[in-house]
mmCIF file of C-alpha atoms in Angstrom:
data_model
loop_
_atom_site.group_PDB
_atom_site.id
_atom_site.type_symbol
_atom_site.label_atom_id
_atom_site.label_comp_id
_atom_site.label_asym_id
_atom_site.label_seq_id
_atom_site.Cartn_x
_atom_site.Cartn_y
_atom_site.Cartn_z
ATOM 1 C CA VAL U 57 74.998 103.023 93.651
ATOM 2 C CA SER U 58 76.617 100.456 96.131
ATOM 3 C CA HIS U 59 79.356 103.082 96.990
ATOM 4 C CA GLN U 60 76.648 105.529 97.779
ATOM 5 C CA ARG U 61 74.683 102.801 99.909
ATOM 6 C CA THR U 62 77.973 102.081 101.999
ATOM 7 C CA ASP U 63 78.722 105.940 102.346
ATOM 8 C CA TRP U 64 74.996 106.351 103.644
ATOM 9 C CA ILE U 65 75.140 103.412 105.989
ATOM 10 C CA SER U 66 78.584 104.378 107.375
ATOM 11 C CA ILE U 67 78.258 107.984 108.166
ATOM 12 C CA HIS U 68 75.975 110.356 106.147
ATOM 13 C CA SER U 69 72.906 109.011 107.694
ATOM 14 C CA HIS U 70 74.331 110.030 111.087
ATOM 15 C CA ILE U 71 75.763 113.387 110.203
ATOM 16 C CA CYS U 72 73.489 114.668 107.434
ATOM 17 C CA HIS U 73 71.520 117.101 109.910
ATOM 18 C CA LEU U 74 74.996 118.366 111.113
ATOM 19 C CA LEU U 75 76.543 119.315 107.715
ATOM 20 C CA ILE U 76 74.037 122.161 106.850
ATOM 21 C CA PRO U 77 75.129 124.524 109.601
ATOM 22 C CA VAL U 78 78.855 123.744 108.794
ATOM 23 C CA LEU U 79 78.852 123.677 105.088
ATOM 24 C CA GLY U 80 76.148 126.140 104.490
ATOM 25 C CA PRO U 81 76.593 129.866 104.014
ATOM 26 C CA GLN U 82 77.735 131.467 107.321
ATOM 27 C CA PRO U 83 75.599 134.523 108.821
ATOM 28 C CA CYS U 84 76.823 137.947 108.349
ATOM 29 C CA PHE U 85 77.873 139.255 111.795
ATOM 30 C CA HIS U 86 77.726 143.046 112.429
ATOM 31 C CA SER U 87 80.141 143.148 115.380
ATOM 32 C CA GLU U 88 83.622 141.709 116.412
ATOM 33 C CA GLU U 89 82.004 140.104 119.390
ATOM 34 C CA ASP U 90 79.539 138.407 117.303
ATOM 35 C CA ARG U 91 82.010 137.170 114.714
ATOM 36 C CA LYS U 92 84.262 135.795 117.424
ATOM 37 C CA HIS U 93 81.114 133.859 118.968
ATOM 38 C CA GLY U 94 80.121 132.643 115.368
ATOM 39 C CA LYS U 95 83.664 131.267 114.780
ATOM 40 C CA GLU U 96 83.688 129.507 118.138
ATOM 41 C CA GLN U 97 80.279 128.036 117.438
ATOM 42 C CA LEU U 98 81.377 126.802 114.030
ATOM 43 C CA LEU U 99 84.467 125.247 115.323
ATOM 44 C CA ARG U 100 82.564 123.549 118.102
ATOM 45 C CA ARG U 101 80.211 121.935 115.364
ATOM 46 C CA GLN U 102 83.193 120.874 113.229
ATOM 47 C CA GLU U 103 84.704 119.280 116.288
ATOM 48 C CA SER U 104 81.443 117.572 116.985
ATOM 49 C CA LEU U 105 81.535 116.273 113.441
ATOM 50 C CA ILE U 106 84.893 114.898 113.702
ATOM 51 C CA ALA U 107 84.219 113.182 117.122
ATOM 52 C CA LEU U 108 81.159 111.416 115.619
ATOM 53 C CA ALA U 109 82.732 110.465 112.410
ATOM 54 C CA LEU U 110 85.850 109.208 113.970
ATOM 55 C CA SER U 111 84.057 107.051 116.660
ATOM 56 C CA THR U 112 81.553 105.801 113.860
ATOM 57 C CA ALA U 113 84.477 104.574 111.947
ATOM 58 C CA GLN U 114 86.302 103.110 114.990
ATOM 59 C CA GLY U 115 82.959 101.206 115.778
ATOM 60 C CA PHE U 116 82.876 99.668 112.354
ATOM 61 C CA VAL U 117 86.512 98.556 112.492
ATOM 62 C CA TRP U 118 85.909 96.878 115.855
ATOM 63 C CA ALA U 119 82.856 95.125 114.588
ATOM 64 C CA GLY U 120 84.878 93.725 111.802
ATOM 65 C CA LYS U 121 83.344 96.068 109.030
ATOM 66 C CA PRO U 122 86.363 97.877 107.625
ATOM 67 C CA LEU U 123 84.585 98.789 104.291
ATOM 68 C CA GLU U 124 81.773 100.552 106.296
ATOM 69 C CA ALA U 125 84.540 102.315 108.482
ATOM 70 C CA ILE U 126 86.505 104.002 105.474
ATOM 71 C CA PRO U 127 83.761 106.733 104.493
ATOM 72 C CA ALA U 128 83.344 107.757 108.137
ATOM 73 C CA ALA U 129 86.978 107.853 108.625
ATOM 74 C CA LEU U 130 87.430 109.961 105.425
ATOM 75 C CA GLN U 131 84.745 112.498 106.772
ATOM 76 C CA ALA U 132 86.778 112.788 109.931
ATOM 77 C CA LEU U 133 89.898 113.427 107.819
ATOM 78 C CA ARG U 134 88.209 116.065 105.563
ATOM 79 C CA PHE U 135 86.942 118.027 108.621
ATOM 80 C CA SER U 136 90.222 117.638 110.766
ATOM 81 C CA SER U 137 92.223 118.999 107.715
ATOM 82 C CA GLN U 138 90.261 122.029 107.581
ATOM 83 C CA VAL U 139 90.127 122.733 111.494
ATOM 84 C CA PHE U 140 93.691 121.678 112.393
ATOM 85 C CA GLY U 141 95.391 121.817 109.003
ATOM 86 C CA SER U 142 96.849 119.225 106.730
ATOM 87 C CA GLY U 143 100.027 118.487 108.844
ATOM 88 C CA SER U 144 98.640 118.310 112.410
ATOM 89 C CA VAL U 145 99.175 115.543 114.708
ATOM 90 C CA GLN U 146 95.383 115.501 115.104
ATOM 91 C CA LEU U 147 95.276 113.692 111.792
ATOM 92 C CA VAL U 148 97.530 110.959 112.755
ATOM 93 C CA PRO U 149 94.902 108.573 114.445
ATOM 94 C CA ILE U 150 92.674 109.150 111.602
ATOM 95 C CA TYR U 151 95.278 108.109 109.104
ATOM 96 C CA LEU U 152 96.034 104.964 111.339
ATOM 97 C CA LEU U 153 92.481 104.069 111.396
ATOM 98 C CA LEU U 154 92.107 104.587 107.557
ATOM 99 C CA ALA U 155 95.147 102.309 107.146
ATOM 100 C CA GLU U 156 93.771 99.643 109.365
ATOM 101 C CA ALA U 157 90.404 99.709 107.416
ATOM 102 C CA SER U 158 92.049 99.680 104.083
ATOM 103 C CA THR U 159 94.073 96.584 105.349
ATOM 104 C CA GLY U 160 90.928 94.936 106.419
ATOM 105 C CA THR U 161 89.569 95.342 103.024
ATOM 106 C CA GLY U 162 92.733 93.951 101.245
ATOM 107 C CA ARG U 163 93.666 97.529 99.960
ATOM 108 C CA LEU U 164 97.501 97.264 100.932
ATOM 109 C CA ARG U 165 98.762 99.929 98.578
ATOM 110 C CA GLN U 166 96.205 102.397 99.942
ATOM 111 C CA ALA U 167 97.013 101.451 103.444
ATOM 112 C CA ALA U 168 100.587 102.116 102.908
ATOM 113 C CA LYS U 169 99.857 105.565 101.475
ATOM 114 C CA TYR U 170 97.882 106.269 104.873
ATOM 115 C CA LEU U 171 100.660 104.913 107.086
ATOM 116 C CA SER U 172 103.315 107.091 105.309
ATOM 117 C CA GLN U 173 101.235 110.271 105.673
ATOM 118 C CA ALA U 174 100.921 109.406 109.460
ATOM 119 C CA GLN U 175 104.591 108.734 109.669
ATOM 120 C CA TRP U 176 105.538 111.876 107.929
ATOM 121 C CA ILE U 177 103.571 113.897 110.212
ATOM 122 C CA VAL U 178 105.140 112.283 113.309
ATOM 123 C CA LEU U 179 108.562 112.821 112.118
ATOM 124 C CA GLN U 180 107.718 116.541 111.404
ATOM 125 C CA THR U 181 106.589 116.912 114.949
ATOM 126 C CA PRO U 182 109.572 116.929 117.404
ATOM 127 C CA ASP U 183 107.448 116.957 120.653
ATOM 128 C CA CYS U 184 105.088 114.249 119.363
ATOM 129 C CA SER U 185 103.930 112.203 122.438
ATOM 130 C CA ALA U 186 105.391 108.738 122.881
ATOM 131 C CA ALA U 187 101.500 107.530 123.142
ATOM 132 C CA LEU U 188 100.907 108.751 119.432
ATOM 133 C CA GLN U 189 104.464 107.146 118.369
ATOM 134 C CA SER U 190 103.293 103.952 119.945
ATOM 135 C CA LYS U 191 99.982 103.925 117.917
ATOM 136 C CA LEU U 192 101.969 104.545 114.857
ATOM 137 C CA HIS U 193 104.436 101.651 115.376
ATOM 138 C CA ARG U 194 101.419 99.492 116.229
ATOM 139 C CA GLY U 195 99.745 100.551 112.809
ATOM 140 C CA LEU U 196 102.952 99.808 111.072
ATOM 141 C CA GLY U 197 103.177 96.536 112.903
ATOM 142 C CA LEU U 198 99.930 95.265 111.850
ATOM 143 C CA PHE U 199 100.464 96.394 108.262
ATOM 144 C CA SER U 200 103.709 94.251 108.234
ATOM 145 C CA MET U 201 101.821 91.336 109.563
ATOM 146 C CA ALA U 202 99.194 91.749 106.825
ATOM 147 C CA GLU U 203 102.033 91.729 104.312
ATOM 148 C CA GLY U 204 103.493 88.707 105.773
ATOM 149 C CA ASN U 205 106.915 90.396 107.087
ATOM 150 C CA LEU U 206 106.905 88.998 110.463
ATOM 151 C CA ASP U 207 110.276 90.375 111.411
ATOM 152 C CA GLN U 208 109.579 93.938 110.429
ATOM 153 C CA ALA U 209 106.164 93.487 112.400
ATOM 154 C CA LEU U 210 107.963 92.307 115.539
ATOM 155 C CA TYR U 211 110.276 95.364 115.207
ATOM 156 C CA HIS U 212 107.446 97.852 115.151
ATOM 157 C CA LEU U 213 105.430 96.043 117.859
ATOM 158 C CA ALA U 214 108.649 96.075 120.178
ATOM 159 C CA ASN U 215 108.785 99.696 119.548
ATOM 160 C CA ASP U 216 105.163 100.138 120.300
ATOM 161 C CA VAL U 217 105.353 98.298 123.727
ATOM 162 C CA TYR U 218 108.673 100.489 124.497
ATOM 163 C CA LEU U 219 106.872 103.766 123.772
ATOM 164 C CA ALA U 220 103.553 102.683 125.464
ATOM 165 C CA THR U 221 105.619 101.647 128.537
ATOM 166 C CA ALA U 222 107.351 104.900 128.599
ATOM 167 C CA GLU U 223 104.154 106.791 128.400
ATOM 168 C CA PHE U 224 101.664 104.852 130.716
ATOM 169 C CA GLY U 225 103.959 102.419 132.577
ATOM 170 C CA LEU U 226 104.893 98.803 132.602
ATOM 171 C CA ASN U 227 101.804 97.237 133.690
ATOM 172 C CA SER U 228 99.438 99.476 132.088
ATOM 173 C CA VAL U 229 96.534 98.126 129.803
ATOM 174 C CA GLU U 230 97.732 100.263 126.833
ATOM 175 C CA VAL U 231 100.922 98.080 126.733
ATOM 176 C CA SER U 232 98.813 94.781 126.250
ATOM 177 C CA GLY U 233 97.834 95.407 122.656
ATOM 178 C CA GLY U 234 101.542 95.308 121.619
ATOM 179 C CA TYR U 235 102.173 92.195 123.520
ATOM 180 C CA LEU U 236 99.177 90.354 122.098
ATOM 181 C CA ASN U 237 100.001 91.153 118.554
ATOM 182 C CA MET U 238 103.579 89.947 119.146
ATOM 183 C CA ALA U 239 102.266 86.667 120.963
ATOM 184 C CA SER U 240 100.214 86.019 117.745
ATOM 185 C CA ILE U 241 103.442 86.185 115.411
ATOM 186 C CA PHE U 242 105.331 83.978 117.875
ATOM 187 C CA PHE U 243 102.330 81.446 117.966
ATOM 188 C CA HIS U 244 102.299 81.680 114.279
ATOM 189 C CA GLN U 245 105.976 80.870 114.040
ATOM 190 C CA LYS U 246 105.476 77.869 116.442
ATOM 191 C CA LYS U 247 107.582 79.557 119.100
ATOM 192 C CA MET U 248 105.337 78.605 121.801
ATOM 193 C CA ASP U 249 107.422 79.555 124.817
ATOM 194 C CA ALA U 250 107.627 83.188 123.713
ATOM 195 C CA ALA U 251 104.084 83.254 122.613
ATOM 196 C CA ASN U 252 102.985 81.825 126.075
ATOM 197 C CA SER U 253 105.081 84.230 128.103
ATOM 198 C CA LEU U 254 103.528 87.254 126.195
ATOM 199 C CA TYR U 255 99.879 85.905 126.547
ATOM 200 C CA THR U 256 100.547 85.528 130.328
ATOM 201 C CA GLU U 257 101.918 89.158 130.292
ATOM 202 C CA VAL U 258 98.766 90.220 128.620
#
């Protein structure tokens, strides 16, 4: 019952009205043009569902409610897998969000599985953008921080900063997240000069 309540609060109350035209029986089309139009309409509906589920999940994570974020992110993953395929790079941000939410609820083993899935897709995609690789390294860095493996976290966060800089430029706001997380580690380690330098950079 509590799982159903969480699921309803998280996402189903928002997308219930959108599910019927997507999951219900599709109309029978008599011409190729109608068939093509029907497929395009279905794709647009599925993409709207994905966007809504993903933004809802992200909102819960930002609000510090990781448990509520998971059902919404799982819906985004489900429809993204149907639309783009199970090995598509479009799934990577969703896996990273699921890993972050799972880490936030203390489910580190589950978070590690989501991160492995994201990492596998990135490794299988030779032309994967530096921006997406940066997000992957940030996710791995945050997970390493949660595990208490600070050296590994610094390695991933340094890669995050390097890749974000390559994609967006040295003084871009996208780089600041990596610096901030590294600063937090140095602060925790009582390395105040390094921490203050990075805080100033942020």
